[in-house]
Coordinates of C-alpha atoms in Angstrom, one line a residue:
M1 CA 136.6 92.5 87.8
I2 CA 134.3 94.8 85.8
L3 CA 130.5 95.1 87.8
T4 CA 128.0 94.0 84.9
E5 CA 124.7 94.6 85.6
E6 CA 124.3 90.6 85.6
I7 CA 127.3 90.2 87.9
K8 CA 125.6 92.6 90.3
Q9 CA 122.2 90.9 90.0
I10 CA 123.6 87.5 90.7
F11 CA 125.2 88.6 93.6
S12 CA 122.7 90.7 94.8
Q13 CA 120.2 87.5 94.7
E14 CA 123.2 85.2 96.3
A15 CA 123.9 87.7 98.9
R16 CA 119.7 88.1 99.6
N17 CA 119.5 84.2 100.2
I18 CA 122.5 84.0 102.3
L19 CA 121.6 87.0 104.9
G20 CA 117.8 85.3 104.9
S21 CA 119.5 82.1 106.0
I22 CA 121.9 83.5 108.5
N23 CA 119.2 85.5 109.9
N24 CA 116.9 82.4 110.5
L25 CA 119.8 80.7 111.7
L26 CA 120.7 83.4 114.4
L27 CA 117.0 83.1 115.7
E28 CA 117.1 79.4 115.9
L29 CA 120.6 80.2 117.9
E30 CA 118.5 82.5 120.2
S31 CA 116.2 79.9 121.2
N32 CA 118.8 77.6 121.9
S33 CA 122.2 78.9 122.5
D34 CA 123.7 75.5 122.8
Q35 CA 123.6 74.5 119.3
K36 CA 127.2 74.2 117.9
E37 CA 126.2 72.9 114.8
V38 CA 124.2 76.3 114.0
V39 CA 127.4 78.2 115.0
V40 CA 129.7 76.2 112.5
E41 CA 126.5 76.9 109.7
I42 CA 126.4 80.6 109.9
K43 CA 130.7 80.5 110.1
R44 CA 130.3 79.0 106.6
K45 CA 127.4 81.2 105.2
I46 CA 129.2 84.3 106.2
H47 CA 132.7 83.2 104.8
T48 CA 130.7 82.6 101.5
L49 CA 129.7 86.0 101.7
K50 CA 132.8 87.2 102.7
G51 CA 134.6 85.9 99.6
S52 CA 132.1 86.7 96.8
S53 CA 131.6 90.5 98.0
R54 CA 135.4 90.7 98.0
M55 CA 135.7 89.4 94.4
I56 CA 133.1 91.9 93.1
G57 CA 135.2 94.8 95.0
M58 CA 132.7 95.3 97.5
N59 CA 135.6 95.6 100.6
N60 CA 133.4 97.1 103.0
I61 CA 130.9 94.4 103.1
S62 CA 133.7 92.0 103.2
K63 CA 135.4 93.7 106.1
V64 CA 132.4 93.5 108.4
A65 CA 131.3 89.7 107.0
H66 CA 135.2 89.2 108.3
Q67 CA 134.3 90.6 111.6
I68 CA 131.4 88.2 112.2
E69 CA 133.1 85.1 111.1
N70 CA 135.8 85.8 113.6
V71 CA 133.0 86.2 116.2
F72 CA 131.4 82.7 115.1
E73 CA 135.1 81.2 114.8
F74 CA 135.3 82.5 118.8
L75 CA 132.1 80.8 119.5
E76 CA 132.5 77.5 117.6
T77 CA 135.5 76.8 120.3
K78 CA 134.6 78.5 123.5
D79 CA 131.9 77.8 125.7
Q80 CA 130.2 81.2 125.7
K81 CA 126.7 82.0 126.6
I82 CA 125.1 83.7 123.6
T83 CA 122.7 86.6 124.6
S84 CA 119.7 88.6 123.0
S85 CA 122.0 91.9 122.8
F86 CA 124.5 89.7 121.2
I87 CA 121.9 88.6 118.5
N88 CA 120.4 92.3 117.9
F89 CA 124.1 93.5 117.7
I90 CA 125.2 90.7 114.8
L91 CA 121.3 91.5 113.3
Q92 CA 122.2 94.8 113.0
W93 CA 125.3 94.5 111.0
L94 CA 123.1 92.0 108.5
D95 CA 120.8 94.8 107.9
W96 CA 123.9 97.2 107.4
I97 CA 124.8 94.3 104.7
Q98 CA 121.5 94.3 103.3
D99 CA 121.3 98.0 102.5
T100 CA 124.8 98.2 101.3
I101 CA 123.8 95.8 98.5
E102 CA 120.4 97.4 97.5
K103 CA 122.8 100.6 96.7
I104 CA 125.6 98.4 94.6
P105 CA 127.8 99.9 92.7
E106 CA 127.9 102.5 95.5
E107 CA 129.3 101.3 99.0
T108 CA 128.7 102.5 102.4
V109 CA 131.4 104.1 104.2
L110 CA 132.8 102.2 107.5
E111 CA 134.4 104.2 110.0
E112 CA 138.2 104.0 110.4
N113 CA 138.2 102.4 113.4
F114 CA 135.5 100.1 112.6
E115 CA 137.1 96.7 113.4
E116 CA 138.5 97.9 116.8
M117 CA 134.7 99.2 117.4
F118 CA 133.3 96.2 116.6
Q119 CA 135.5 94.2 118.9
K120 CA 135.2 96.1 121.7
K121 CA 131.3 95.6 121.2
I122 CA 131.3 92.5 121.0
E123 CA 133.5 92.1 124.5
E124 CA 131.2 94.4 126.3
I125 CA 128.6 92.2 125.3
F126 CA 129.8 89.0 126.2
K127 CA 131.2 90.3 129.6
E128 CA 127.4 91.5 130.5
T129 CA 126.2 89.5 133.5
S130 CA 123.9 92.0 135.3
E131 CA 121.1 89.9 137.4
N132 CA 118.3 92.0 134.9
Q133 CA 119.9 90.3 131.9
T134 CA 120.1 86.9 133.2
R135 CA 116.5 87.2 134.4
E136 CA 115.4 88.6 130.8
E137 CA 117.5 85.9 129.0
N138 CA 115.4 83.3 131.4
V139 CA 112.0 84.6 130.7
S140 CA 111.3 82.4 127.7
D141 CA 113.2 79.2 125.7
N142 CA 111.8 79.9 122.6
I143 CA 111.3 83.8 122.3
P144 CA 113.5 87.0 121.3
V145 CA 113.9 88.6 124.7
V146 CA 113.0 92.7 125.1
L147 CA 115.9 93.8 126.4
Q148 CA 115.5 97.7 125.9
K149 CA 112.1 99.2 125.6
E150 CA 111.7 101.4 122.3
S151 CA 109.5 104.9 122.0
P152 CA 106.3 103.6 120.3
Q153 CA 107.5 106.2 117.3
K154 CA 111.3 104.9 117.2
A155 CA 109.3 101.2 117.1
G156 CA 106.7 101.9 114.5
Q157 CA 109.7 103.4 112.4
H158 CA 111.7 100.2 112.8
I159 CA 109.2 97.9 112.0
E160 CA 108.1 100.0 108.8
K161 CA 111.7 99.7 107.3
K162 CA 111.7 96.4 108.2
I163 CA 108.4 95.5 106.4
E164 CA 109.8 97.5 103.5
E165 CA 113.0 95.7 103.0
V166 CA 110.9 92.6 103.0
Q167 CA 108.3 94.1 100.4
K168 CA 111.2 94.9 98.2
K169 CA 112.8 91.4 98.2
K170 CA 112.3 90.0 94.9
V171 CA 113.0 86.7 92.9
D172 CA 115.1 87.9 90.2
Y173 CA 116.4 84.6 88.8
L174 CA 114.9 80.9 88.9
S175 CA 116.7 77.7 89.6
I176 CA 115.7 75.1 87.3
K177 CA 116.9 71.5 87.6
F178 CA 118.8 69.9 84.5
D179 CA 115.6 67.0 84.2
K180 CA 112.9 69.5 83.9
I181 CA 115.0 70.9 81.0
K182 CA 115.6 67.2 79.6
T183 CA 112.0 66.7 80.0
L184 CA 111.2 69.7 77.6
L185 CA 114.0 68.5 75.2
D186 CA 112.5 65.1 75.0
L187 CA 109.0 66.7 74.3
S188 CA 110.2 68.8 71.6
N189 CA 111.9 65.9 69.6
I190 CA 108.3 63.9 70.1
F191 CA 107.0 67.3 68.1
T192 CA 109.5 67.1 65.6
N193 CA 108.2 63.4 64.9
Y194 CA 104.4 64.4 65.0
I195 CA 105.6 66.5 62.2
G196 CA 106.8 63.8 59.8
R197 CA 103.6 61.5 60.8
F198 CA 101.2 64.8 59.6
R199 CA 103.4 65.4 56.3
Y200 CA 103.0 61.6 55.9
L201 CA 99.4 61.7 56.3
L202 CA 99.0 64.6 54.2
K203 CA 101.1 63.0 51.1
K204 CA 98.5 60.2 51.6
L205 CA 95.6 62.5 50.5
Q206 CA 97.8 64.5 47.9
D207 CA 98.5 61.4 46.1
I208 CA 94.8 60.7 45.3
D209 CA 93.7 61.2 41.6
F210 CA 90.8 63.4 42.6
E211 CA 90.1 64.0 38.8
N212 CA 90.0 60.7 37.3
I213 CA 87.7 59.2 40.3
N214 CA 85.1 56.9 38.6
K215 CA 82.7 54.0 39.9
N216 CA 85.7 51.5 40.1
T217 CA 87.7 53.8 42.3
L218 CA 85.3 55.5 44.5
A219 CA 85.2 52.4 46.7
S220 CA 89.3 52.1 47.3
L221 CA 89.1 56.1 47.5
I222 CA 86.7 56.2 50.3
E223 CA 88.7 53.3 51.8
I224 CA 92.2 55.0 51.8
V225 CA 90.2 58.7 53.1
E226 CA 88.8 56.4 55.9
K227 CA 91.9 55.1 56.9
V228 CA 93.8 58.3 56.8
R229 CA 91.0 59.8 58.9
D230 CA 91.3 57.2 61.4
E231 CA 95.1 57.5 61.6
F232 CA 95.0 61.4 61.9
S233 CA 92.3 61.1 64.7
Y234 CA 94.6 58.2 66.5
E235 CA 97.9 60.5 66.0
L236 CA 96.0 63.6 67.1
H237 CA 94.7 62.3 70.3
F238 CA 98.1 61.4 71.3
Y239 CA 99.6 64.9 70.3
E240 CA 97.1 66.6 72.2
L241 CA 98.0 64.8 75.4
Y242 CA 101.8 65.7 74.5
T243 CA 100.7 69.2 74.0
K244 CA 99.3 69.3 77.4
Q245 CA 102.5 67.4 79.1
F246 CA 104.3 70.2 77.3
Q247 CA 102.6 72.9 78.7
D248 CA 102.3 71.6 81.9
H249 CA 106.2 71.1 82.3
V250 CA 106.6 75.0 80.5
S251 CA 104.4 76.4 83.1
S252 CA 106.4 74.2 86.0
L253 CA 109.8 76.2 84.7
I254 CA 108.4 79.6 86.6
L255 CA 107.6 77.8 89.8
V256 CA 109.7 78.8 92.7
P257 CA 109.2 77.3 96.3
L258 CA 107.6 79.7 99.1
G259 CA 110.5 79.2 101.5
T260 CA 112.2 82.1 98.9
I261 CA 109.7 84.2 100.6
F262 CA 109.1 82.6 104.2
N263 CA 112.3 82.7 105.0
N264 CA 112.2 86.3 105.4
Y265 CA 109.3 85.8 108.0
P266 CA 111.0 84.8 111.3
R267 CA 113.2 88.0 111.8
L268 CA 110.4 90.1 110.6
V269 CA 107.9 88.5 113.6
R270 CA 111.0 88.8 116.2
D271 CA 111.3 92.5 115.4
I272 CA 107.3 93.2 115.6
A273 CA 107.4 91.3 118.6
V274 CA 110.1 92.9 120.3
S275 CA 109.1 96.4 119.2
T276 CA 105.2 95.6 120.9
Q277 CA 106.9 93.7 123.9
K278 CA 105.4 90.7 123.2
E279 CA 106.8 87.1 123.4
V280 CA 105.8 85.3 120.4
S281 CA 106.9 81.8 119.2
F282 CA 107.0 81.6 115.3
T283 CA 106.9 78.2 113.2
M284 CA 106.4 77.4 109.9
E285 CA 105.4 74.5 107.4
G286 CA 105.4 74.1 103.5
E287 CA 108.4 76.1 102.4
M288 CA 109.0 73.7 100.1
V289 CA 105.5 74.4 98.1
E290 CA 106.1 75.7 95.1
V291 CA 104.1 78.4 93.3
D292 CA 104.0 80.7 90.0
K293 CA 106.7 83.3 90.2
Q294 CA 104.3 85.7 89.2
L295 CA 102.1 85.1 92.4
I296 CA 105.4 85.4 94.8
E297 CA 105.5 89.5 95.5
H298 CA 101.2 89.3 95.6
I299 CA 101.6 86.1 98.2
N300 CA 104.6 88.3 100.1
N301 CA 102.4 91.5 100.6
V302 CA 99.3 89.7 101.5
L303 CA 101.3 87.7 104.4
I304 CA 103.4 90.6 105.6
H305 CA 100.2 92.4 106.4
L306 CA 98.5 89.4 108.2
L307 CA 101.6 88.5 110.2
R308 CA 101.8 92.0 111.2
N309 CA 98.4 91.9 112.0
S310 CA 98.3 88.1 114.1
V311 CA 101.6 89.6 116.1
D312 CA 100.3 93.1 117.0
H313 CA 96.7 92.9 117.2
G314 CA 96.2 88.6 117.9
I315 CA 98.7 88.2 120.4
E316 CA 98.2 89.3 123.8
S317 CA 101.0 91.0 126.1
P318 CA 102.4 88.5 128.4
E319 CA 100.9 90.1 131.3
E320 CA 97.4 89.6 129.8
R321 CA 98.1 85.9 128.5
V322 CA 99.0 85.1 132.4
K323 CA 95.6 86.8 133.5
L324 CA 93.6 84.6 131.0
G325 CA 95.3 81.2 131.9
K326 CA 97.7 81.1 128.7
S327 CA 101.5 80.9 128.6
R328 CA 103.6 83.9 128.3
T329 CA 104.3 83.0 124.8
G330 CA 102.0 83.4 122.0
N331 CA 102.3 81.1 119.2
V332 CA 102.3 82.2 115.5
M333 CA 102.0 79.8 112.6
L334 CA 102.2 79.7 108.9
K335 CA 101.1 76.8 106.9
A336 CA 101.0 76.2 103.2
Y337 CA 99.8 73.2 101.8
P338 CA 98.5 72.2 97.7
H339 CA 95.2 71.4 97.4
M340 CA 93.5 70.3 93.9
D341 CA 95.0 72.8 91.4
R342 CA 95.4 75.8 94.3
I343 CA 97.5 76.6 97.1
I344 CA 96.3 76.9 100.7
I345 CA 97.7 79.4 103.1
E346 CA 97.1 79.6 106.7
V347 CA 98.1 82.1 108.8
K348 CA 97.2 81.2 112.4
D349 CA 97.6 82.8 115.9
D350 CA 96.3 81.5 119.7
G351 CA 95.5 85.5 120.7
K352 CA 92.5 87.3 121.6
G353 CA 90.3 86.6 118.5
I354 CA 88.4 89.1 116.5
D355 CA 85.5 90.6 118.8
L356 CA 82.4 90.4 116.5
E357 CA 80.2 92.5 119.1
K358 CA 83.3 95.0 118.6
V359 CA 82.9 94.8 114.9
K360 CA 79.5 95.2 114.8
E361 CA 79.7 98.2 116.9
K362 CA 82.3 100.2 114.6
A363 CA 80.3 99.1 111.2
L364 CA 77.4 100.8 112.8
R365 CA 79.2 103.9 114.1
N366 CA 80.7 104.4 110.5
G367 CA 77.7 103.9 109.1
I368 CA 78.4 100.8 106.6
V369 CA 75.1 99.2 107.6
S370 CA 72.1 100.0 109.4
Q371 CA 71.1 98.2 112.4
E372 CA 68.0 96.3 110.4
E373 CA 70.7 95.4 107.7
I374 CA 73.1 94.0 110.1
N375 CA 70.5 91.8 112.1
G376 CA 70.3 89.6 108.8
L377 CA 73.8 89.3 108.3
T378 CA 75.6 86.0 109.2
D379 CA 78.8 85.9 111.4
E380 CA 80.9 85.5 108.5
E381 CA 79.5 88.4 106.7
I382 CA 79.9 90.4 109.5
M383 CA 83.6 89.5 109.5
Q384 CA 84.2 90.5 106.4
F385 CA 83.9 94.4 107.7
I386 CA 87.4 94.0 108.8
F387 CA 88.7 94.0 104.9
R388 CA 87.1 97.5 104.2
P389 CA 89.8 100.6 103.8
G390 CA 89.9 102.3 107.0
F391 CA 88.4 100.0 109.5
S392 CA 89.8 98.8 112.7
T393 CA 88.4 97.9 116.0
R394 CA 91.6 99.2 117.9
E395 CA 90.9 102.3 119.8
D396 CA 94.6 103.4 120.2
V397 CA 96.6 104.0 117.3
N398 CA 100.5 103.9 117.3
D399 CA 103.2 104.2 114.8
F400 CA 102.3 100.9 112.9
S401 CA 98.7 99.7 113.7
G402 CA 95.4 101.1 114.5
R403 CA 94.8 102.9 111.2
G404 CA 92.6 100.4 109.6
V405 CA 95.3 99.8 106.9
G406 CA 96.6 96.3 105.8
L407 CA 93.6 94.0 105.9
D408 CA 91.7 96.1 103.0
V409 CA 95.0 95.3 100.8
V410 CA 94.6 91.3 101.6
A411 CA 91.2 91.4 100.4
D412 CA 91.8 93.5 96.9
T413 CA 94.6 91.3 96.1
M414 CA 92.8 88.3 96.7
K415 CA 90.0 89.4 94.3
K416 CA 92.5 89.6 91.6
F417 CA 92.8 85.7 92.0
N418 CA 88.8 85.0 92.2
S419 CA 89.7 84.3 95.6
E420 CA 88.7 85.4 99.2
V421 CA 90.0 85.5 102.6
V422 CA 88.6 82.8 105.2
V423 CA 88.5 84.1 108.3
H424 CA 87.7 81.9 111.5
S425 CA 88.3 83.3 114.9
E426 CA 87.1 82.5 118.6
K427 CA 87.4 85.0 121.5
Y428 CA 90.3 84.8 123.5
K429 CA 91.3 81.5 121.5
G430 CA 92.6 83.0 118.6
T431 CA 92.1 83.5 114.9
T432 CA 92.8 81.9 111.6
F433 CA 93.2 83.4 108.1
S434 CA 92.9 81.1 105.0
L435 CA 94.1 81.9 101.8
S436 CA 93.5 80.2 98.1
F437 CA 95.7 81.1 95.5
P438 CA 96.1 79.2 92.1
L439 CA 99.2 76.9 91.4
N440 CA 99.6 78.6 88.2
A441 CA 98.5 82.6 87.3
S442 CA 98.5 81.7 83.9
V443 CA 96.5 78.5 83.4
M444 CA 93.5 77.6 84.8
S445 CA 90.3 75.4 84.1
V446 CA 87.2 77.5 83.1
T447 CA 83.7 77.0 82.4
I448 CA 82.5 79.1 79.2
F449 CA 79.0 80.2 78.2
Q450 CA 77.0 82.6 76.3
I451 CA 74.9 85.6 77.1
R452 CA 73.4 87.5 74.3
E453 CA 76.2 87.0 71.4
D454 CA 79.0 87.5 73.9
I455 CA 81.0 84.7 75.4
F456 CA 82.3 84.5 79.2
A457 CA 84.1 82.1 81.1
I458 CA 84.6 81.8 84.7
P459 CA 87.2 79.5 86.9
S460 CA 85.5 76.1 87.2
L461 CA 87.2 75.8 90.8
N462 CA 84.5 78.1 91.9
I463 CA 81.6 76.5 90.5
E464 CA 79.6 73.8 92.7
K465 CA 77.0 72.8 90.1
V466 CA 75.2 73.4 86.9
L467 CA 71.4 73.2 86.6
L468 CA 69.1 73.4 83.7
L469 CA 66.5 76.7 83.6
S470 CA 63.5 74.5 83.0
E471 CA 64.4 72.1 85.8
S472 CA 64.5 74.9 88.4
K473 CA 62.2 76.8 90.4
I474 CA 62.9 80.6 90.4
A475 CA 60.3 82.7 92.5
M476 CA 60.2 86.6 93.8
I477 CA 60.5 86.8 97.4
E478 CA 60.4 90.3 98.9
G479 CA 61.1 92.0 95.5
E480 CA 64.3 89.7 94.7
E481 CA 64.5 86.7 92.6
M482 CA 65.4 83.7 94.3
L483 CA 66.2 80.0 93.5
E484 CA 65.2 77.1 95.2
Y485 CA 68.4 75.0 95.8
E486 CA 68.8 72.1 98.6
H487 CA 66.2 73.0 100.5
K488 CA 66.8 76.9 100.7
W489 CA 66.0 79.9 98.6
I490 CA 69.4 81.7 97.1
P491 CA 69.8 84.8 95.7
V492 CA 69.6 84.8 91.6
V493 CA 72.2 86.9 89.5
D494 CA 70.7 87.6 86.1
L495 CA 74.0 88.4 84.3
A496 CA 72.3 90.1 81.6
R497 CA 70.5 92.2 83.4
L498 CA 73.6 93.0 85.1
F499 CA 75.9 93.7 82.3
Y500 CA 73.3 95.2 80.0
D501 CA 71.1 98.4 79.7
I502 CA 67.7 96.4 79.2
S503 CA 64.3 96.8 79.9
S504 CA 62.6 93.9 82.1
Q505 CA 60.3 93.1 79.3
E506 CA 63.1 92.4 76.8
D507 CA 63.4 88.5 75.9
I508 CA 66.6 87.2 76.4
H509 CA 67.8 83.3 75.9
K510 CA 68.8 81.8 79.0
E511 CA 68.6 78.0 79.8
N512 CA 71.5 77.4 82.4
I513 CA 72.2 78.4 86.2
I514 CA 75.5 77.9 87.4
I515 CA 75.6 77.9 91.2
I516 CA 78.9 79.7 92.9
S517 CA 79.3 80.4 96.8
H518 CA 80.9 83.5 98.4
H519 CA 81.4 84.2 101.9
N520 CA 79.7 80.8 102.6
R521 CA 76.5 82.0 100.7
D522 CA 75.3 80.3 97.7
Y523 CA 74.6 82.7 94.2
A524 CA 72.7 81.3 91.2
L525 CA 73.9 83.2 88.3
L526 CA 71.6 82.6 85.4
V527 CA 73.5 82.4 82.0
G528 CA 72.5 81.5 78.2
R529 CA 74.1 78.4 76.4
I530 CA 77.0 76.2 78.5
I531 CA 79.9 76.1 75.7
G532 CA 82.0 74.0 77.7
E533 CA 85.0 73.8 79.9
N534 CA 88.7 74.5 79.0
R535 CA 91.7 74.6 80.0
A536 CA 93.3 77.9 79.1
V537 CA 96.2 80.7 79.2
I538 CA 94.7 83.6 80.6
K539 CA 96.0 86.6 79.9
S540 CA 95.9 89.3 83.0
V541 CA 94.3 92.5 83.2
F542 CA 95.9 93.8 86.8
G543 CA 95.5 97.6 87.2
M544 CA 92.4 98.1 85.3
N545 CA 89.5 100.5 86.5
N546 CA 87.1 100.0 88.7
K547 CA 84.7 100.0 86.6
L548 CA 86.5 96.9 85.0
A549 CA 87.2 95.2 88.0
I550 CA 84.6 92.4 87.4
V551 CA 87.5 91.2 84.2
A552 CA 89.9 88.7 85.7
G553 CA 91.6 88.2 82.3
V554 CA 91.1 87.5 78.9
L555 CA 91.4 83.9 77.1
T556 CA 91.4 83.4 73.4
L557 CA 89.1 80.5 72.2
S558 CA 89.3 79.6 68.3
S559 CA 90.4 83.3 67.4
R560 CA 87.8 85.1 69.8
D561 CA 88.7 86.7 72.9
V562 CA 86.7 85.6 76.0
I563 CA 86.6 87.5 79.0
V564 CA 87.1 85.8 82.4
L565 CA 84.9 86.9 85.2
N566 CA 85.7 87.8 88.7
L567 CA 83.3 86.5 90.6
F568 CA 84.2 88.2 93.8
E569 CA 83.8 91.5 92.2
L570 CA 80.8 90.4 90.2
I571 CA 78.7 89.3 93.4
E572 CA 80.1 92.6 94.8
K573 CA 78.3 94.6 91.9
Y574 CA 75.4 92.5 92.2
R575 CA 75.0 93.2 95.9
D576 CA 75.7 97.1 95.5
R577 CA 72.9 97.1 92.9
Q578 CA 70.4 95.4 95.4
S579 CA 71.4 97.6 98.0

């Protein structure tokens, strides 16, 4: 078979999916080796991979897959105990296959006596019955057991390589159900019918003899025009409804289940746990929740950082947990669920939690804030320091943690989507990171308003309330404009003065106040006229320089470009100016 680029991509995507499934099945088998149905499923999947790799001429992948298939065929009929050393060995060869797939059409060379070496190693593993091995296998029923402690340097290199592999995995092809295509075809037929209807109404107007209008024909002419107007209004109403349906269905075509990336995480968490000498039980919920394909890579990078943080920073060593009265095994949970027009993803652990006092000490030591400033901050605002570049409360630095690299990437990614990371943490109890992503990266509901002659928009989801300036009470408190809102004073952000180089005496039309929330603190945006709310396609502007970071995107309204503001960058800019 000629290995075209298309065949290569189709094979690579299918092979990655199979390897991801086998990885997770192996971890399931590691926690409970008596699951014969899992053994059968692994054998079936590796057989599929063997066949497809042979078909495209990747014979070495086929040879390795064949040896793995033989082992699981043996396990299917024999009562052989499965140990973590066996799982580790098979995982190593799955990694070899993964590496080889990334190099296609080149093929990684196997040693001449590969089959003999493979079978010999398997026999050695199955014969392993030392007391130490038996003791380690029975430490926990739910976790990968550490058989051989790696050096910190080797462990760090291993984890970095695994993270790099997970980050590289992309969704190259979309699997679209036929019923979705059929719905679009049905809607396109409806639009064709509407073209006929609109032409019919236009012809009615064209048939009117405007040149010979007189008193006798004027009444009937008005009646015809009014009838056409009413018919057109009626048809247009349903045309708009069908257009929205069509837009929604087209948007749904690029939705992919979160399972496409979630399936990579059990192996990642296991490897981090093994390398850090920790015992971790990892659970997931919401793999079938669908999200815009354009967001998948961003979500993947964020979750990799948070999962690594939970295992390495959050979960204590088995000995520490026992001293604290906890079980030896730490728990990490990844959960996703839809909420309104957004997706909520939570990463939760039952580890040591975040020590706010340590965060304060580090913030003061690094000169981020003064003692006076930190006294006026809420716990939520203090918690946000952990997302600053280079910030880490960890004193020791190993090969993959303690440098303060990671959580700043999370915060920066969330800002791009007009969102934030909400952190709930309790010392010795654990930490939950809650993320909010739009269901669709391109289409969102926005509230459009005017400042001077310019038109801006902000996501409607971020708005708590809209007030009339004339009915609001604003006062200067300690040199800062504040609005009285729900029995408290909140900062006023005058967007005109924030955006334009104007004097304090210059009169700019302002008539509305938009209340938004940022890190559990309300802010009042002072704007001009509210034009309205619209559901629009947002053109992304990722990659703009820092000066334009407050721009989240652009939409077109009546042939005019409207700037969509990034509220979180906007508030940061306001706070920087105030300080």
